[in-house]
Each structure stands twice: as structure tokens, then as C-alpha cells.
Coordinates of C-alpha atoms in Angstrom, one line a residue:
M1 CA 77.9 111.1 97.2
A2 CA 81.2 109.8 98.2
T3 CA 83.2 107.6 95.8
L4 CA 85.7 104.8 97.0
L5 CA 88.3 103.5 94.5
H6 CA 89.1 100.0 95.6
I7 CA 92.2 98.3 94.1
D8 CA 92.8 94.5 94.7
S9 CA 95.9 92.8 93.6
S10 CA 96.0 89.5 95.4
L11 CA 95.9 86.2 93.4
N12 CA 94.5 84.2 96.2
G13 CA 90.7 84.8 95.9
D14 CA 88.7 83.8 98.9
N15 CA 92.0 82.7 100.6
S16 CA 93.5 86.2 100.5
V17 CA 93.8 88.1 103.7
S18 CA 94.3 91.5 102.0
R19 CA 91.0 90.8 100.2
A20 CA 89.2 89.8 103.4
V21 CA 90.4 92.9 105.2
G22 CA 89.4 95.0 102.2
V23 CA 85.9 93.5 102.5
T24 CA 85.7 94.7 106.0
F25 CA 86.8 98.2 105.1
R26 CA 84.4 98.3 102.3
A27 CA 81.6 97.1 104.4
A28 CA 82.1 99.7 106.9
W29 CA 82.5 102.4 104.2
E30 CA 79.3 101.4 102.4
Q31 CA 77.4 101.5 105.8
Q32 CA 78.4 105.1 106.2
H33 CA 77.8 105.9 102.5
P34 CA 74.8 103.8 101.4
D35 CA 74.3 106.0 98.4
G36 CA 77.9 106.2 97.5
T37 CA 79.8 104.6 94.7
V38 CA 82.5 102.1 94.7
I39 CA 84.8 101.6 91.7
H40 CA 86.5 98.1 92.1
R41 CA 89.5 97.2 90.0
D42 CA 90.5 93.7 90.4
L43 CA 94.1 93.6 89.0
A44 CA 94.2 89.8 89.3
T45 CA 91.3 89.0 87.2
D46 CA 91.6 92.1 84.9
P47 CA 95.2 93.2 84.9
I48 CA 96.3 96.6 83.5
P49 CA 98.8 96.4 80.6
H50 CA 102.3 97.4 81.8
L51 CA 103.6 100.7 80.4
D52 CA 105.0 100.3 76.9
V53 CA 106.6 102.4 74.3
V54 CA 103.2 103.3 72.8
T55 CA 101.7 104.4 76.0
N56 CA 104.8 106.2 77.2
G57 CA 105.3 107.9 73.9
A58 CA 101.7 109.2 73.8
G59 CA 102.6 111.3 76.9
F60 CA 105.1 113.3 75.0
A61 CA 103.2 113.7 71.7
P62 CA 101.0 116.6 71.1
E63 CA 97.4 115.3 71.1
G64 CA 96.9 116.0 67.5
D65 CA 100.0 114.1 66.4
R66 CA 99.3 110.9 68.3
T67 CA 98.8 107.6 66.3
P68 CA 95.5 105.7 66.8
E69 CA 97.3 103.3 69.0
Q70 CA 98.7 106.1 71.1
R71 CA 95.2 107.6 71.5
E72 CA 93.8 104.4 72.6
A73 CA 96.7 103.8 75.1
W74 CA 96.4 107.3 76.4
A75 CA 92.6 107.1 76.8
R76 CA 93.1 104.0 79.0
R77 CA 95.8 105.8 81.2
E78 CA 93.5 108.9 81.4
K79 CA 90.7 107.0 82.7
L80 CA 92.9 105.3 85.5
I81 CA 94.3 108.7 86.4
E82 CA 90.8 110.3 86.5
E83 CA 89.5 107.5 88.7
F84 CA 92.3 108.1 91.2
E85 CA 91.8 111.9 91.1
T86 CA 88.0 112.0 91.4
A87 CA 87.8 109.4 94.2
D88 CA 87.2 110.7 97.7
A89 CA 89.2 107.8 99.2
V90 CA 91.3 105.0 97.8
L91 CA 91.7 101.5 99.3
I92 CA 94.6 99.3 98.0
G93 CA 95.3 95.6 98.7
A94 CA 99.0 95.0 98.4
P95 CA 100.2 91.6 99.4
M96 CA 103.8 90.7 99.6
Y97 CA 104.9 88.6 96.6
N98 CA 108.6 87.7 96.5
W99 CA 109.5 90.7 98.9
A100 CA 107.7 93.3 96.7
I101 CA 104.2 94.4 95.5
P102 CA 102.5 92.4 92.7
S103 CA 103.6 93.5 89.4
T104 CA 100.0 94.2 88.5
L105 CA 99.8 96.8 91.2
K106 CA 103.1 98.2 90.0
A107 CA 101.5 98.6 86.5
W108 CA 98.6 100.5 88.0
L109 CA 101.0 102.9 89.8
D110 CA 103.0 103.3 86.7
H111 CA 99.9 104.5 84.9
V112 CA 98.5 106.8 87.6
I113 CA 101.9 108.5 88.4
L114 CA 102.1 111.4 86.1
G115 CA 104.6 114.2 86.5
G116 CA 103.0 117.6 86.8
R117 CA 99.7 116.2 87.5
T118 CA 99.5 113.4 90.3
M119 CA 103.1 113.9 91.0
G120 CA 104.4 117.5 91.3
G121 CA 100.9 118.8 90.9
D122 CA 98.1 118.8 93.5
T123 CA 95.4 116.7 91.9
V124 CA 95.8 113.8 94.6
A125 CA 97.4 115.9 97.4
G126 CA 95.8 115.1 100.7
K127 CA 93.5 112.3 99.3
P128 CA 93.1 109.5 102.0
V129 CA 94.7 106.3 100.7
T130 CA 94.5 103.0 102.9
V131 CA 97.0 100.3 102.0
I132 CA 96.4 96.7 103.3
A133 CA 100.0 95.4 103.1
S134 CA 99.7 91.7 104.1
R135 CA 102.6 89.4 104.3
G136 CA 103.1 85.7 105.0
G137 CA 105.9 86.2 107.6
S138 CA 106.8 89.1 109.9
Y139 CA 109.1 91.9 109.2
A140 CA 108.7 93.7 112.4
P141 CA 111.5 95.0 114.7
G142 CA 113.3 92.2 116.4
T143 CA 112.3 89.5 113.8
P144 CA 114.9 87.7 111.6
N145 CA 113.3 89.6 108.5
E146 CA 113.6 93.1 110.1
G147 CA 114.7 95.5 107.5
H148 CA 113.5 93.5 104.5
D149 CA 110.0 95.0 104.1
Y150 CA 110.0 96.5 100.7
I151 CA 106.2 97.1 100.6
E152 CA 105.4 99.6 103.2
P153 CA 108.5 101.8 102.9
Y154 CA 108.1 101.8 99.0
L155 CA 104.4 102.7 99.1
A156 CA 105.0 105.3 101.7
W157 CA 107.7 106.9 99.6
V158 CA 105.6 106.9 96.5
L159 CA 102.1 107.6 97.8
R160 CA 102.8 109.9 100.8
D161 CA 106.1 111.6 99.9
Q162 CA 105.8 112.0 96.2
L163 CA 102.0 112.1 95.5
K164 CA 101.3 113.8 98.8
T165 CA 98.4 111.6 99.7
D166 CA 97.1 111.0 103.4
L167 CA 98.4 107.5 103.7
H168 CA 97.3 104.9 106.2
C169 CA 99.0 101.2 106.2
I170 CA 97.3 98.3 107.8
V171 CA 99.6 95.3 108.1
P172 CA 98.3 91.8 108.7
E173 CA 101.4 89.6 109.2
L174 CA 102.1 85.9 109.5
T175 CA 99.3 85.1 107.1
L176 CA 100.9 81.6 106.1
A177 CA 101.0 80.4 109.7
R178 CA 98.0 78.1 109.1
S179 CA 99.3 76.6 105.9
V180 CA 103.1 76.3 106.6
P181 CA 103.8 73.5 109.1
A182 CA 107.0 75.2 110.4
M183 CA 104.9 78.2 111.4
K184 CA 102.3 76.3 113.4
D185 CA 103.6 77.9 116.7
L186 CA 102.8 81.3 115.1
I187 CA 99.1 80.7 114.6
G188 CA 98.0 82.6 117.6
L189 CA 100.0 85.6 116.6
S190 CA 98.8 85.3 113.1
D191 CA 95.1 85.3 114.3
D192 CA 95.8 88.4 116.6
S193 CA 97.4 90.3 113.7
R194 CA 94.5 89.5 111.4
D195 CA 92.0 90.5 114.0
R196 CA 93.7 93.8 114.5
A197 CA 93.8 94.4 110.7
H198 CA 90.0 93.8 110.4
E199 CA 89.4 96.2 113.4
D200 CA 91.8 98.8 112.0
A201 CA 90.1 98.6 108.7
K202 CA 86.7 99.1 110.2
N203 CA 87.7 102.0 112.2
R204 CA 89.7 103.6 109.3
A205 CA 86.6 103.4 107.2
K206 CA 84.4 105.1 109.8
T207 CA 87.0 107.8 110.6
L208 CA 87.1 108.7 106.9
A209 CA 83.4 108.8 106.6
T210 CA 83.3 111.3 109.5
Q211 CA 86.2 113.4 107.9
L212 CA 84.5 113.5 104.4
S213 CA 81.1 114.5 105.8
A214 CA 82.6 117.2 108.1

């Protein structure tokens, strides 16, 4: 049975575009894998602690020499890494907050990136990862914000170039057009971008289902 690891990080609940597109992906995935498993981590409602000196130190201490606090911290990190390693596919909602990914998502990445294992090893190499990189404006070529997208390039560097996953990005843009009066003329473009994102999510889930069953 196929397992999907679904990571959400948006704070906007039912108003979140990244969550809505993720629901479309997940629905198509579950249609193809009715007996499969979905591990859903909502980092907004159940955030993961940022790396601290205890967790970091546990990685350098021999297992038998770890303190009780280090053992507890390492067990949490090990669980997150194993979820990543054993999933057949990963779905990540990554909205743009202040030109970067949410800090909760960065915390998850800090836990699952481990030298000699997920990075520099082959435990997640080739794993299909789909990122929904939503943003309130547009950072496309020719726009005033061109060159200031620090989400897709960063995640591509980390997930594709360093962890060697099979990365696919879905980018719904202009998500604030209906709530920001100054963007009212962009509502049509926003709707088009949203619709394309939902279609891309559905097609990506179906494609992965075909690949994984081959």
C-alpha cells in the first residue's frame, strides 16, 4: 500500500490556497490509492520544535552516552526522518510569508535533513516530492517582484539538489487579489493561476499513482 506524507504549514485554515490545492492533490491520490496511508502533519496546529542544543548535541553523542533529554529529542527527530524516508511520495504546502517559507516548515526541514543519511546518503534520493508554493503576489518574469522569489529556488536547492528528490513545484500566484483592494484588477489572473494549480495538483497525483504502480 502506498504512503503519502502530507505537510501543511499555512496559518490560514480554510482560507489557505496552499491547503486547498493540497486537498485536490490528496483527493486524487486517495482515489488512486483507496487502501493507502496518508500521514498528515499540520505544522500550524501542531508545530515541531526548532532544533536546539539538546537535539543537535544528541546527533553527535554515542547512543549510550545520551542524556534522557537527548534520547527524547532524538527519538522525535528519528520519527520525522523515518516518515520522510518511508513515504512513497511527499506533499508540502509552502506559502510565502515575508518572502520566505514559514518558520515551522524550516523547522521540519532542519529535523529531516541529516548528513550521511537524507543528505549525502540515498535514503530519500529519487523520492517524488510535490511542493505547493503559493504567494500573495506574482514573482514571475517581467513582474516588479521578479528575482525576489526565495521559496521555489531555496526548496529546489535543498530538496532537489541536496537531498536528490524528484521535485515538482505548483505555484498558485496572486492569492491576495480578492482581499487587497489595490489588486482588484488582478482577480482574473489570480483565478486562472488558482485553477491551473488545482489541475496541476490533480494531474501530478494521478501521474505519481501510475509511476508507483508500474
